[in-house]
Amino acid sequence: MDIADVYVSGVGLHLARRMPAAEVVERGLADPRTVRRSGMRSVCAGERSGPEMAVLAARAALRMSGTGPSDIDVVLHAGTWFQGHDLWAPASYVQREAVGNSCLALEVGQLSNGGMAAMEMAVARLRAGAGPHSALITTGDRFCLPGFDRWHTDPGTVCGDGGTALVLSRAGGFARLRSLVTVSDPTLEAMGRDGDGFAPVPLHARAPISVAGSRERLVKDMGLTRLLERLQSGQREAFDRALGEAGAKASDVDWFVLPNLGRPKMDAQFFQVLDIDPERTTWSWGSGVGHLGAGDPFAGLARLAGTRALRPGQLCALVSAGGGFAWSVAVLEILDEAPPSPSFDE
């Protein structure tokens, strides 16, 4: 089975309430300079847990795809932060609440690249062709204190709350997968590991979490120039390989779905390095949402589908990166207008 025999048949999105930048400053959650420098107009912040929002997104994606419980071969769920319960299996919760079957359900890590890592796993399973024809991938996160400060835990990245879902299928869909590439560089895993040693319990060293210290140590050990080169070369390799395997050039791509990071990071990691015009991306929308952990690629795709921005014959590239370090890029060929599927803001 060729990778081009895997399709996107459904996509779903559920976002928490959007908090305007002015309200962020008024409530003292971040100072005006931090907010202004980020380029964020608002950020999604709510009370629902990540898995609860993932279920709502999954139901929408399954309705859009017309897929029933017997059609789903695997449920994969990715989260970046605490999922709402200790010693718990959120993928099984999503399966129970959104699907209701008894197929394999797994949680996938890899931080912000978790959604695309799950996509790699789902495509491999579908290409094996032994079970039902579809796979459900979900993501969900609520970033909140005392453990996570959405404005300061990862400087330059403002995290938003939401759930996303994607249905992949061998039976057809509105988009065909033309390529999917992941590149890994574990020499950069220390960027997310603090210098306090391995802890016995979560939040042992400090709360809220701060990745600034570990990043500074890696810069000291490796040098800023070399670190940036490795970050940029990994993203570039995944990008070039995915385009090459899709038989396309960057100029052929109509839409780029990028992570919803602060504007300086967007410039340094995507717009400048990959020579992407922001007008051909979902940034203008993402700057009002925030970084949805593992869910940005599917959220952006849902946004494009929901606003009828996708047209038959277009190419859409999903571009993702996550700690570890890993970079993923998928190229989709749009075959038909996406079926209607509502997205929700609380």
C-alpha positions as a printed Julia matrix, in Angstrom:
346×3 Matrix{Float64}:
   0.0    0.0    0.0
   1.34   3.43  -0.99
   1.21   6.41   1.35
  -0.97   8.16  -1.24
  -3.69   5.61  -0.41
  -4.17   7.26   3.0
  -6.67  10.11   3.16
  -7.91  12.73   5.62
 -11.64  12.17   5.97
 -12.39  14.29   9.02
 -10.97  17.0   11.23
 -12.28  18.6   14.42
 -11.46  21.46  16.76
 -12.66  22.7   20.14
 -11.16  25.86  21.63
 -11.48  27.38  25.08
 -12.61  30.97  25.5
 -10.32  33.56  23.95
  -8.76  36.01  26.39
  -7.85  39.29  24.63
  -4.33  40.64  25.09
  -5.71  43.69  26.9
  -7.36  41.43  29.49
  -4.1   39.52  29.97
  -2.33  42.76  30.88
  -5.22  44.03  32.99
  -5.23  40.84  35.07
  -1.46  40.98  35.53
  -0.85  37.64  33.8
   1.93  39.14  31.67
   3.47  42.6   31.34
   2.65  44.77  28.33
   6.11  44.32  26.77
   5.88  40.5   26.89
   2.43  40.57  25.34
   3.38  43.1   22.67
   6.58  41.26  21.74
   4.73  37.94  21.36
   2.45  39.35  18.68
  -0.49  37.49  20.21
  -3.88  39.19  19.91
  -5.54  36.79  22.35
  -5.06  33.32  23.82
  -7.5   30.49  24.51
  -7.87  29.88  28.24
 -10.6   27.8   29.87
 -11.65  25.3   32.51
 -12.1   22.05  30.56
  -9.34  19.45  30.64
  -7.4   18.52  27.53
  -9.06  15.09  27.12
 -12.55  16.59  27.47
 -11.85  19.04  24.66
 -10.26  16.25  22.62
 -13.51  14.27  22.9
 -15.55  17.21  21.61
 -13.16  17.65  18.7
 -13.22  13.91  17.99
 -16.99  13.79  17.82
 -16.96  16.6   15.26
 -14.26  14.89  13.18
 -16.08  11.56  13.22
 -19.33  13.23  12.13
 -17.49  15.01   9.33
 -15.94  11.75   8.1
 -19.1    9.68   8.44
 -17.05   7.11  10.34
 -18.62   4.68  12.81
 -17.11   2.73  15.73
 -16.54  -0.4   13.65
 -14.49   1.62  11.13
 -11.85   2.77  13.65
  -8.77   0.57  13.92
  -6.78   2.65  16.42
  -7.25   5.68  18.69
  -4.12   7.74  19.38
  -4.13  10.67  21.82
  -1.33  13.19  22.34
  -1.01  15.71  25.14
   1.8   18.02  26.2
   0.82  18.87  29.77
  -1.13  17.28  32.65
  -4.23  15.49  31.35
  -6.45  15.91  34.4
  -5.86  12.73  36.42
  -2.86  10.96  37.9
  -1.9    7.48  36.71
  -4.56   7.47  34.01
  -4.99   6.53  30.34
  -6.53   9.51  28.5
  -6.58   7.72  25.14
  -8.99   5.17  26.59
 -11.2    7.99  27.86
 -11.31   9.52  24.37
 -12.1    6.1   22.92
 -14.91   5.51  25.41
 -16.51   8.94  25.07
 -16.05   9.59  21.35
 -15.84   6.18  19.66
 -17.27   3.47  21.9
 -15.46   0.5   20.39
 -12.72  -1.81  21.71
  -9.81  -1.2   19.32
  -6.25  -0.37  20.35
  -5.97   3.0   22.16
  -2.61   4.58  22.96
  -1.23   7.81  24.35
   1.61   9.37  22.33
   4.27  11.69  23.76
   6.91  13.84  22.01
   5.53  17.13  23.35
   4.53  19.61  20.64
   5.24  17.1   17.88
   2.98  14.5   19.5
   0.1   14.95  17.07
   2.31  14.43  14.04
   4.11  11.54  15.74
   0.69   9.94  16.21
   0.01  10.58  12.53
   3.18   8.64  11.64
   1.97   5.7   13.75
  -1.56   5.8   12.35
  -0.35   5.89   8.74
   1.95   2.91   9.34
  -0.91   0.91  10.85
  -3.33   1.8    8.06
  -0.77   0.91   5.43
  -0.45  -2.53   7.03
  -4.08  -2.94   6.0
  -5.02  -5.69   8.44
  -7.92  -4.04  10.3
 -10.72  -1.49   9.83
 -10.05   1.34   7.41
  -9.74   4.4    9.67
  -7.72   5.83  12.55
  -8.63   8.58  15.03
  -5.95  10.94  16.33
  -6.72  13.48  19.05
  -4.81  16.08  21.03
  -5.82  18.11  24.04
  -4.25  20.39  26.63
  -5.18  22.88  29.32
  -2.15  24.93  30.38
  -2.67  26.39  33.84
  -1.06  27.24  37.14
   0.34  26.2   39.51
   2.4   23.92  37.27
   2.35  25.75  33.94
   2.4   29.48  33.25
   1.14  29.88  29.68
   2.96  33.22  29.24
   6.29  32.45  30.95
   7.04  28.71  31.18
   8.47  28.65  27.65
   9.54  32.23  26.82
   8.45  33.22  23.34
   5.68  30.61  23.23
   2.2   31.45  24.52
   0.18  28.3   25.13
  -3.56  28.04  24.49
  -6.17  25.53  25.62
  -7.98  23.35  23.12
  -8.63  19.94  21.63
  -8.15  18.73  18.07
  -8.93  15.59  16.09
  -8.01  14.03  12.76
  -9.51  10.98  11.04
  -7.26   9.16   8.57
  -8.71   6.52   6.26
  -7.95   4.05   3.51
 -11.54   4.47   2.3
 -11.16   7.99   0.92
 -11.52  11.54   2.13
 -11.31  15.19   1.14
  -7.48  15.21   1.14
  -4.85  12.67   0.11
  -1.56  12.28   1.98
   1.26  12.89  -0.49
   4.13  12.67   2.01
   4.94  12.49   5.71
   8.5   12.93   7.03
   9.9   13.11  10.55
  13.49  14.05  11.42
  14.93  13.57  14.91
  17.98  15.05  16.68
  18.25  13.69  20.25
  21.41  15.7   20.91
  18.99  18.56  21.65
  16.88  16.72  24.25
  18.67  18.58  27.07
  16.85  21.73  25.99
  13.91  20.48  28.05
  15.8   18.88  30.94
  16.67  20.99  33.96
  19.99  20.81  35.78
  18.55  19.55  39.05
  18.81  15.86  38.24
  16.0   13.35  37.92
  13.21  14.1   40.38
  11.05  11.6   42.3
   7.77  13.45  41.67
   6.42  16.08  39.26
   7.18  19.75  39.97
   9.85  18.71  42.48
  12.39  21.34  41.41
  10.1   24.32  40.86
   6.55  25.38  40.07
   5.6   26.69  37.66
   7.92  24.94  35.24
  10.49  27.07  33.44
  12.47  25.86  30.44
  14.58  29.02  30.27
  17.32  27.65  32.54
  17.82  24.4   30.63
  17.85  26.32  27.37
  20.51  28.68  28.7
  22.66  25.74  29.82
  22.44  24.17  26.38
  23.37  27.47  24.76
  26.39  27.66  27.08
  27.47  24.1   26.3
  26.79  24.13  22.56
  26.98  27.79  21.62
  24.05  29.82  20.33
  25.12  29.7   16.68
  25.49  25.92  16.62
  22.22  25.43  18.51
  20.28  27.59  16.07
  21.92  25.84  13.13
  20.81  22.42  14.44
  17.28  23.63  15.1
  16.98  25.19  11.69
  18.68  22.36   9.79
  16.35  19.75  11.3
  13.28  21.72  10.3
  14.71  22.38   6.84
  15.54  18.7    6.29
  12.03  17.56   7.2
  10.56  20.32   5.02
  12.71  19.59   1.96
  12.29  15.82   2.2
   8.51  16.07   2.55
   8.25  18.35  -0.48
  10.58  16.1   -2.45
   8.61  12.96  -1.64
   5.4   14.78  -2.58
   6.95  15.77  -5.92
   6.41  19.45  -5.15
   8.26  22.71  -4.58
   7.53  25.22  -1.84
   6.02  27.52  -4.46
   3.47  24.81  -5.29
   2.07  24.8   -1.75
  -1.03  26.95  -1.32
  -1.28  26.76   2.49
   1.25  26.17   5.24
  -0.11  25.2    8.67
   2.57  26.2   11.19
   2.85  26.06  15.0
   1.19  28.99  16.78
   4.28  30.41  18.46
   5.15  34.01  19.37
   6.03  36.16  16.37
   9.82  36.3   17.0
   9.96  32.49  17.07
   7.78  32.29  13.96
  10.23  34.53  12.13
  13.36  32.7   13.33
  12.1   29.12  12.96
   9.68  29.22  10.03
   9.05  32.38   8.03
  12.72  33.25   7.45
  14.33  29.79   7.52
  11.77  28.18   5.21
  11.1   31.37   3.22
   7.36  31.21   3.83
   5.08  34.2    3.29
   2.95  34.63   6.46
  -0.05  35.37   4.21
   0.06  31.75   3.0
  -0.13  30.44   6.57
  -2.62  30.21   9.43
  -0.58  32.63  11.57
  -3.14  35.46  11.48
  -5.65  33.08  13.07
  -3.16  31.27  15.31
  -2.04  34.56  16.84
  -5.47  34.76  18.42
  -5.43  31.17  19.69
  -2.01  30.33  21.1
   0.15  27.22  20.89
  -2.12  24.19  21.39
   0.66  21.83  22.45
   0.55  18.84  20.09
  -2.53  20.11  18.28
  -1.46  23.05  16.1
  -1.24  21.1   12.79
  -4.74  19.65  13.09
  -6.2   22.89  14.47
  -4.9   24.88  11.53
  -6.21  22.3    9.08
  -9.62  22.42  10.78
  -9.61  26.19  10.5
  -8.82  26.09   6.77
 -11.46  23.43   6.17
 -14.08  25.23   8.26
 -13.59  28.54   6.48
 -13.7   26.92   3.02
 -10.16  28.11   2.3
  -9.18  24.7    0.89
  -9.93  24.1   -2.77
  -9.59  20.96  -4.91
  -6.14  20.77  -6.48
  -4.43  22.76  -3.76
  -1.52  21.52  -1.66
  -1.43  22.07   2.1
   1.67  21.44   4.22
   1.43  20.67   7.95
   4.68  21.74   9.62
   5.45  20.74  13.2
   8.28  20.66  15.75
   8.66  19.34  19.28
  11.18  18.88  22.05
  13.47  15.92  21.89
  14.06  17.22  19.21
  11.76  16.17  16.36
  10.4   17.88  13.27
   7.55  16.58  11.09
   6.1   17.77   7.79
   3.13  16.31   5.91
   1.96  17.39   2.47
  -1.73  16.99   1.66
  -3.38  17.21  -1.74
  -6.9   18.62  -1.49
  -9.3   16.48  -3.55
 -12.69  17.94  -2.65
 -14.21  20.65  -0.51
 -14.22  19.43   3.08
 -17.63  18.35   4.39
 -19.12  20.83   6.86
 -17.99  20.37  10.47
 -18.47  23.0   13.18
 -15.59  24.15  15.34
 -16.36  25.42  18.81
 -15.2   28.29  20.96
 -16.43  28.29  24.55
